[in-house]
Short mmCIF file of C-alpha atoms in Angstrom, two decimals:
data_model
loop_
_atom_site.label_atom_id
_atom_site.label_comp_id
_atom_site.label_asym_id
_atom_site.label_seq_id
_atom_site.Cartn_x
_atom_site.Cartn_y
_atom_site.Cartn_z
CA MET S 16 26.07 17.75 -8.75
CA GLN S 17 24.55 21.19 -8.60
CA VAL S 18 26.22 22.49 -11.76
CA GLU S 19 24.38 19.83 -13.77
CA GLU S 20 20.91 20.12 -12.19
CA HIS S 21 19.47 22.04 -15.12
CA MET S 22 20.56 19.37 -17.66
CA ASP S 23 18.85 16.12 -18.54
CA ILE S 24 20.83 12.88 -18.73
CA GLU S 25 21.15 13.00 -22.53
CA GLU S 26 22.67 16.48 -22.46
CA MET S 27 24.98 15.44 -19.61
CA THR S 28 26.14 12.44 -21.65
CA ARG S 29 26.80 14.61 -24.72
CA ARG S 30 28.91 17.00 -22.66
CA ALA S 31 30.74 14.19 -20.91
CA LYS S 32 31.62 12.55 -24.23
CA ARG S 33 33.08 15.86 -25.38
CA GLY S 34 35.47 15.68 -22.43
CA ASP S 35 33.96 18.01 -19.82
CA ASN S 36 35.45 16.53 -16.65
CA HIS S 37 32.92 18.16 -14.27
CA THR S 38 30.05 16.66 -16.23
CA GLN S 39 31.82 13.31 -16.38
CA CYS S 40 32.06 13.36 -12.58
CA ALA S 41 28.40 14.40 -12.30
CA LEU S 42 27.43 11.53 -14.58
CA GLY S 43 29.40 9.18 -12.36
CA SER S 44 27.40 10.44 -9.36
CA TYR S 45 24.16 9.97 -11.29
CA TYR S 46 24.92 6.32 -12.06
CA MET S 47 26.06 5.71 -8.47
CA ASP S 48 22.66 6.93 -7.26
CA GLU S 49 21.03 4.61 -9.81
CA GLY S 50 23.05 1.63 -8.53
CA ASP S 51 24.84 1.19 -11.87
CA TYR S 52 28.36 1.08 -10.44
CA LYS S 53 30.09 -0.07 -13.62
CA SER S 54 28.79 2.93 -15.58
CA ALA S 55 29.65 5.18 -12.64
CA LEU S 56 33.21 3.78 -12.63
CA ASN S 57 33.58 4.46 -16.34
CA TRP S 58 32.67 8.14 -16.07
CA TYR S 59 34.51 8.74 -12.80
CA LYS S 60 37.69 7.33 -14.35
CA LYS S 61 37.44 9.61 -17.38
CA SER S 62 37.06 12.61 -15.07
CA ALA S 63 39.79 11.43 -12.67
CA LYS S 64 42.29 11.10 -15.51
CA GLN S 65 41.78 14.81 -16.08
CA GLY S 66 42.71 15.50 -12.48
CA ASN S 67 39.28 15.78 -10.86
CA VAL S 68 39.92 14.90 -7.19
CA GLN S 69 36.28 14.26 -6.38
CA ALA S 70 36.16 11.80 -9.27
CA LYS S 71 39.16 9.90 -7.83
CA ASN S 72 37.18 9.38 -4.63
CA GLY S 73 34.23 8.36 -6.83
CA VAL S 74 36.35 5.73 -8.61
CA ALA S 75 37.33 4.31 -5.23
CA GLU S 76 33.72 4.25 -4.04
CA ALA S 77 32.60 2.46 -7.22
CA TYR S 78 35.35 -0.15 -6.79
CA ARG S 79 34.33 -0.62 -3.15
CA LEU S 80 30.72 -1.22 -4.12
CA LEU S 81 31.87 -3.60 -6.86
CA ASP S 82 33.67 -5.54 -4.08
CA LYS S 83 37.17 -4.74 -5.27
CA PRO S 84 38.76 -3.42 -2.06
CA LYS S 85 42.38 -3.38 -3.28
CA LYS S 86 41.53 -1.19 -6.26
CA ALA S 87 39.35 0.97 -4.01
CA GLU S 88 42.27 1.43 -1.60
CA LYS S 89 44.59 2.48 -4.45
CA TRP S 90 42.20 5.19 -5.66
CA TYR S 91 41.36 6.44 -2.17
CA LYS S 92 45.09 6.97 -1.61
CA LEU S 93 45.38 8.86 -4.90
CA ALA S 94 42.55 11.17 -3.79
CA ILE S 95 44.11 11.58 -0.33
CA LYS S 96 47.35 12.76 -1.95
CA ASP S 97 45.23 15.54 -3.45
CA HIS S 98 43.93 16.41 0.04
CA ASN S 99 40.45 14.93 -0.41
CA THR S 100 39.00 14.54 3.10
CA ALA S 101 36.08 12.38 1.94
CA ALA S 102 38.57 9.83 0.56
CA LYS S 103 40.44 9.89 3.88
CA TYR S 104 37.23 9.12 5.73
CA ASN S 105 36.08 6.48 3.24
CA LEU S 106 39.42 4.65 3.36
CA GLY S 107 39.22 4.71 7.14
CA ILE S 108 35.82 2.99 6.99
CA LEU S 109 37.18 0.47 4.48
CA TYR S 110 40.04 -0.40 6.82
CA ILE S 111 37.76 -0.80 9.83
CA GLN S 112 35.38 -3.03 7.88
CA SER S 113 38.29 -5.19 6.71
CA GLY S 114 39.60 -5.62 10.26
CA SER S 115 42.36 -2.97 10.29
CA ARG S 116 40.71 -0.94 13.03
CA GLU S 117 43.75 1.00 14.21
CA ALA S 118 44.68 2.17 10.70
CA GLY S 119 41.04 3.06 10.04
CA LEU S 120 40.70 5.07 13.25
CA THR S 121 43.84 7.03 12.41
CA LEU S 122 42.33 8.15 9.09
CA ILE S 123 38.96 8.98 10.63
CA GLU S 124 40.71 11.06 13.30
CA GLU S 125 42.53 12.93 10.52
CA ALA S 126 39.14 13.58 8.91
CA LEU S 127 37.96 14.89 12.30
CA ASP S 128 40.80 17.42 12.19
CA ASP S 129 39.42 18.56 8.83
CA ASN S 130 35.94 18.99 10.42
CA TYR S 131 34.42 16.36 8.15
CA PRO S 132 30.80 15.87 9.37
CA LEU S 133 30.55 12.13 8.63
CA ALA S 134 33.73 11.52 10.61
CA PHE S 135 32.14 13.03 13.71
CA HIS S 136 29.01 10.93 13.20
CA THR S 137 30.99 7.72 12.78
CA TYR S 138 33.22 8.48 15.74
CA GLY S 139 30.05 8.97 17.78
CA ASP S 140 28.84 5.54 16.61
CA LEU S 141 32.13 3.96 17.64
CA LEU S 142 31.99 5.56 21.08
CA TYR S 143 28.37 4.52 21.51
CA GLU S 144 29.26 0.90 20.70
CA GLU S 145 31.80 1.10 23.52
CA GLU S 146 29.10 2.61 25.81
CA HIS S 147 30.85 5.98 26.08
CA ILE S 148 27.51 7.80 26.10
CA ALA S 149 28.75 11.31 26.90
CA GLY S 150 31.43 11.11 24.21
CA ALA S 151 28.98 9.75 21.63
CA ARG S 152 26.56 12.56 22.43
CA GLU S 153 29.33 15.15 22.00
CA TYR S 154 30.40 13.84 18.60
CA TYR S 155 26.84 13.43 17.33
CA LEU S 156 26.12 17.05 18.29
CA LYS S 157 29.23 18.25 16.47
CA ALA S 158 28.25 16.26 13.38
CA ALA S 159 24.75 17.77 13.47
CA GLU S 160 26.17 21.28 13.85
CA LEU S 161 28.37 20.65 10.78
CA GLY S 162 25.32 19.66 8.73
CA GLU S 163 25.20 15.87 9.03
CA VAL S 164 21.41 15.44 9.02
CA TYR S 165 21.28 11.86 10.30
CA ALA S 166 23.22 12.82 13.40
CA TRP S 167 19.97 14.29 14.75
CA ASN S 168 18.40 10.86 14.34
CA SER S 169 21.31 9.24 16.19
CA LEU S 170 20.90 11.75 19.00
CA GLY S 171 17.21 10.92 19.19
CA MET S 172 18.01 7.21 19.35
CA LEU S 173 20.67 7.76 22.04
CA GLU S 174 18.37 9.81 24.27
CA ARG S 175 15.53 7.35 23.81
CA ASN S 176 17.73 4.44 24.84
CA GLU S 177 19.01 6.44 27.81
CA GLY S 178 15.47 7.03 29.06
CA ASN S 179 15.16 10.70 28.07
CA PRO S 180 12.02 10.70 25.87
CA GLU S 181 11.44 14.47 25.92
CA GLN S 182 14.97 15.21 24.71
CA SER S 183 14.66 12.35 22.22
CA ILE S 184 11.54 13.93 20.70
CA ILE S 185 13.35 17.27 20.40
CA TYR S 186 16.17 15.64 18.43
CA TYR S 187 13.86 13.57 16.24
CA LYS S 188 11.92 16.74 15.41
CA LYS S 189 15.23 18.35 14.41
CA ALA S 190 15.85 15.35 12.14
CA TYR S 191 12.38 15.74 10.62
CA ASP S 192 12.94 19.46 10.08
CA HIS S 193 16.10 18.54 8.17
CA GLN S 194 14.09 16.29 5.81
CA ASP S 195 14.68 12.98 7.60
CA LEU S 196 11.00 12.21 7.13
CA GLN S 197 11.20 8.72 8.67
CA ALA S 198 11.80 10.44 12.02
CA SER S 199 8.05 11.11 12.13
CA TYR S 200 7.51 7.48 13.13
CA GLN S 201 9.89 7.78 16.08
CA ILE S 202 8.15 10.96 17.24
CA GLY S 203 4.74 9.31 17.01
CA SER S 204 5.78 6.18 18.87
CA LEU S 205 7.47 8.20 21.61
CA LEU S 206 4.33 10.31 22.07
CA ILE S 207 2.23 7.15 22.36
CA GLU S 208 4.58 5.76 25.00
CA ALA S 209 4.19 9.03 26.90
CA GLY S 210 0.39 8.77 26.71
CA TYR S 211 -0.15 11.56 24.16
CA THR S 212 -2.12 9.56 21.61
CA ASN S 213 -3.90 12.50 19.98
CA GLU S 214 -0.59 14.30 19.42
CA ALA S 215 0.99 11.08 18.10
CA ILE S 216 -1.56 10.37 15.39
CA PRO S 217 -0.60 13.19 12.95
CA TRP S 218 3.05 12.12 13.18
CA LEU S 219 2.14 8.50 12.50
CA GLN S 220 -0.02 9.56 9.56
CA GLU S 221 3.01 11.41 8.21
CA ALA S 222 5.11 8.27 8.66
CA VAL S 223 2.50 6.22 6.75
CA LYS S 224 2.59 8.78 3.94
CA HIS S 225 6.35 8.35 3.67
CA GLY S 226 6.18 4.55 3.68
CA HIS S 227 7.47 3.60 7.12
CA PRO S 228 6.88 -0.18 7.31
CA GLU S 229 5.53 -0.27 10.87
CA ALA S 230 3.59 2.98 10.90
CA LYS S 231 0.25 1.70 9.55
CA GLN S 232 -0.31 -0.84 12.27
CA VAL S 233 0.83 1.48 15.04
CA LEU S 234 -1.45 4.20 13.68
CA MET S 235 -4.44 1.87 13.61
CA ASP S 236 -3.76 0.61 17.11
CA ALA S 237 -3.34 4.15 18.41
CA SER S 238 -6.52 5.36 16.76
CA GLU S 239 -8.53 2.45 18.10
CA ASP S 240 -7.23 3.11 21.60
CA ARG S 241 -8.18 6.75 21.31
CA HIS S 242 -11.70 5.93 20.16
CA GLU S 243 -12.18 3.50 23.01
CA GLN S 244 -10.97 6.07 25.52
CA ASN S 245 -12.97 9.00 24.24
CA GLN S 246 -15.38 8.64 21.35
CA GLU S 247 -16.41 12.29 21.54
CA SER S 248 -12.92 13.51 20.73
CA SER S 249 -12.97 11.70 17.37
CA ASN S 250 -11.44 13.64 14.48
CA PRO S 251 -13.43 13.06 11.25
CA LEU S 252 -10.41 13.39 8.95
CA GLU S 253 -8.38 10.95 11.04
CA ASP S 254 -11.28 8.49 11.08
CA TYR S 255 -11.66 8.79 7.31
CA ASN S 256 -7.93 8.20 6.75
CA LEU S 257 -7.98 5.26 9.12
CA GLY S 258 -11.00 3.82 7.30
CA SER S 259 -9.03 4.11 4.04
CA LEU S 260 -6.11 2.22 5.55
CA TYR S 261 -8.38 -0.60 6.73
CA GLU S 262 -10.13 -0.75 3.35
CA LYS S 263 -6.80 -1.11 1.53
CA GLN S 264 -6.01 -4.03 3.82
CA GLY S 265 -9.37 -5.63 3.10
CA ARG S 266 -10.54 -5.18 6.69
CA MET S 267 -13.95 -3.87 5.72
CA LYS S 268 -15.62 -4.20 9.11
CA GLU S 269 -13.10 -1.89 10.75
CA ALA S 270 -13.11 0.37 7.68
CA LEU S 271 -16.85 0.87 7.88
CA GLU S 272 -16.69 1.58 11.61
CA HIS S 273 -14.26 4.44 11.06
CA TYR S 274 -15.95 5.68 7.89
CA THR S 275 -19.21 5.81 9.84
CA LEU S 276 -17.63 7.78 12.68
CA ALA S 277 -16.30 10.29 10.15
CA ALA S 278 -19.56 10.37 8.17
CA ASN S 279 -21.68 10.96 11.28
CA ALA S 280 -19.38 13.87 12.11
CA GLY S 281 -20.09 15.36 8.67
CA HIS S 282 -17.07 14.22 6.61
CA VAL S 283 -18.40 14.35 3.04
CA GLY S 284 -15.80 11.92 1.63
CA ALA S 285 -16.76 9.32 4.22
CA GLN S 286 -20.45 9.81 3.47
CA PHE S 287 -19.80 9.30 -0.25
CA THR S 288 -17.60 6.26 0.38
CA ILE S 289 -20.19 4.55 2.59
CA ALA S 290 -22.91 5.23 0.01
CA SER S 291 -20.75 3.75 -2.77
CA LEU S 292 -20.03 0.62 -0.73
CA LEU S 293 -23.71 0.18 0.11
CA GLU S 294 -24.69 0.64 -3.54
CA GLU S 295 -22.17 -2.06 -4.54
CA GLU S 296 -23.77 -4.35 -1.95
CA ASN S 297 -27.21 -3.69 -3.47
CA GLN S 298 -28.55 -1.72 -0.52
CA PRO S 299 -30.07 1.23 -2.42
CA LYS S 300 -32.14 2.68 0.41
CA GLU S 301 -29.17 2.97 2.75
CA ALA S 302 -26.97 4.22 -0.10
CA ILE S 303 -29.51 6.96 -0.92
CA LYS S 304 -29.42 8.12 2.70
CA TRP S 305 -25.63 8.66 2.65
CA TYR S 306 -25.51 10.01 -0.90
CA THR S 307 -28.13 12.58 0.13
CA LEU S 308 -26.01 13.79 3.07
CA ALA S 309 -22.97 14.18 0.81
CA ALA S 310 -25.00 15.73 -2.00
CA GLU S 311 -26.50 18.31 0.36
CA GLN S 312 -22.92 19.35 1.19
CA GLY S 313 -22.32 20.04 -2.50
CA ASN S 314 -20.41 16.92 -3.51
CA VAL S 315 -20.97 16.69 -7.27
CA ASP S 316 -20.19 12.97 -7.55
CA ALA S 317 -22.69 12.28 -4.79
CA GLN S 318 -25.30 14.43 -6.53
CA TYR S 319 -24.85 12.54 -9.79
CA ASN S 320 -24.86 9.08 -8.16
CA LEU S 321 -27.88 10.01 -6.07
CA ALA S 322 -29.77 11.16 -9.15
CA SER S 323 -28.94 7.93 -10.98
CA LEU S 324 -29.96 5.77 -8.05
CA LEU S 325 -33.20 7.65 -7.48
CA GLY S 326 -34.02 7.24 -11.16
CA GLU S 327 -33.44 3.48 -10.91
CA GLN S 328 -35.78 3.41 -7.90
CA GLY S 329 -38.51 5.19 -9.86
CA ASP S 330 -38.16 8.59 -8.14
CA THR S 331 -38.17 10.72 -11.31
CA ARG S 332 -38.67 13.98 -9.47
CA GLY S 333 -35.71 13.34 -7.18
CA ALA S 334 -33.52 12.29 -10.11
CA PHE S 335 -34.50 15.46 -12.01
CA GLU S 336 -33.62 17.67 -9.03
CA TRP S 337 -30.20 16.15 -8.37
CA PHE S 338 -29.18 15.81 -12.02
CA GLY S 339 -30.01 19.51 -12.27
CA GLN S 340 -27.82 20.40 -9.28
CA ALA S 341 -24.86 18.38 -10.57
CA ALA S 342 -25.37 19.75 -14.09
CA ARG S 343 -25.26 23.34 -12.87
CA LYS S 344 -21.96 22.51 -11.12
CA GLY S 345 -20.50 21.41 -14.46
CA ASP S 346 -20.71 17.60 -14.41
CA SER S 347 -20.92 16.64 -18.10
CA MET S 348 -22.79 13.34 -17.61
CA ALA S 349 -25.26 15.08 -15.31
CA GLN S 350 -25.76 17.75 -17.98
CA TYR S 351 -26.49 15.08 -20.58
CA ASN S 352 -28.96 13.21 -18.38
CA TYR S 353 -30.60 16.44 -17.27
CA ALA S 354 -30.92 17.44 -20.92
CA ILE S 355 -32.76 14.20 -21.68
CA MET S 356 -35.20 14.79 -18.83
CA LEU S 357 -35.75 18.42 -19.87
CA GLN S 358 -36.43 17.27 -23.42
CA GLN S 359 -38.93 14.71 -22.17
CA ILE S 360 -40.99 17.40 -20.42
CA GLY S 361 -40.88 19.72 -23.41
CA GLN S 362 -38.28 22.25 -22.21
CA ILE S 363 -36.38 22.09 -25.51
CA GLU S 364 -34.30 25.27 -25.26
CA GLU S 365 -33.09 24.40 -21.78
CA ALA S 366 -32.36 20.86 -22.93
CA LEU S 367 -30.27 22.11 -25.87
CA ASP S 368 -28.29 24.36 -23.56
CA MET S 369 -27.41 21.33 -21.45
CA TYR S 370 -26.57 19.14 -24.46
CA LYS S 371 -24.26 21.91 -25.69
CA ALA S 372 -22.62 22.34 -22.28
CA ALA S 373 -21.86 18.62 -22.12
CA ALA S 374 -20.63 18.57 -25.73
CA ARG S 375 -18.26 21.47 -25.10
CA GLN S 376 -16.71 19.41 -22.30
CA GLY S 377 -15.98 16.65 -24.80
CA LEU S 378 -18.84 14.25 -23.97
CA GLU S 379 -19.11 12.30 -27.21
CA VAL S 380 -22.66 11.02 -26.73
CA SER S 381 -23.88 14.61 -26.43
CA GLN S 382 -21.81 15.70 -29.43
CA ARG S 383 -23.30 12.91 -31.56
CA PHE S 384 -26.82 13.88 -30.52
CA LEU S 385 -26.27 17.50 -31.55
CA GLU S 386 -24.57 16.52 -34.85
CA LYS S 387 -27.44 14.18 -35.67
CA ASN S 388 -29.89 17.03 -35.16
CA GLY S 389 -27.78 19.60 -37.01
CA VAL S 390 -27.10 21.72 -33.93
CA GLU S 391 -23.77 23.51 -33.49
CA TRP S 392 -22.25 23.87 -30.04
#
């Protein structure tokens, strides 16, 4: 509940125990969201006994979820006596689910008279089940206008099933704009069906980000199709993200193909990733090539790794140059290694500056070196 948003659960509990019925009701809602229906029932009851109508509906909902329909019915009726439209609607659903369709429809129709958004959405569902498409569309639209977010999704589904993809996309975009983030998958898949693969990919990436179970595979299939159709239109960021998806699935061949496309197009993250993979596979020469490309774009991690790898390969001059670049960008390990190399060639003051810079960043090995030599930093 909004009045409790600024409080943590401990403060809410303290207030509820002191008898604040609004906080008791809010605590009931909190436990309902957590799936702890017994605790929700406890706090809803305390609030309901003080006359909180919303809490009476909450008691009924908790009993329903605890599979105690008779007790749920009793409390819904108590809330209805206090003119609670949500209870009217909820009891209607309970009746329909238990087989008393006529009694349930009567209550839902009463909730319609009260302009209850969920009632319009449900009535649309009922009409759609009976293949009254125009009526379902009308009620879904009314529900959406009254603020029922998921009605936009139902409209998108209806238009898609009726063969109206353009209108379906419009409604799914409305759903997405109202924070129904899963709608991004529907938009992406509709765009693919219409042949707009490039436009579909950002929507599918959004769906992957929000955990849609089918989005990853559809995204990979769409991206592969796009690359086959037109390699030159490749988007480096999309290729890099696709490579990441394949890598997480252990499909390294496909991952490297997409990382390489992105890297060749100048994506620094892809260049670094390829270099790291090649280094792990003991291919230093190839790794150096990709590290160099990323390092030249200013990637500090690439500069440090390149310096280390060049040093291992006996290229002291190259290691010195790249440790220096990474050190000047603030990498503490690069500063320490650069300090060692400066010290070895007799540039003591410059070396001390680097030791101190690394020590000030908390690098213990540099701190110990300076302490051992009595140097403050």
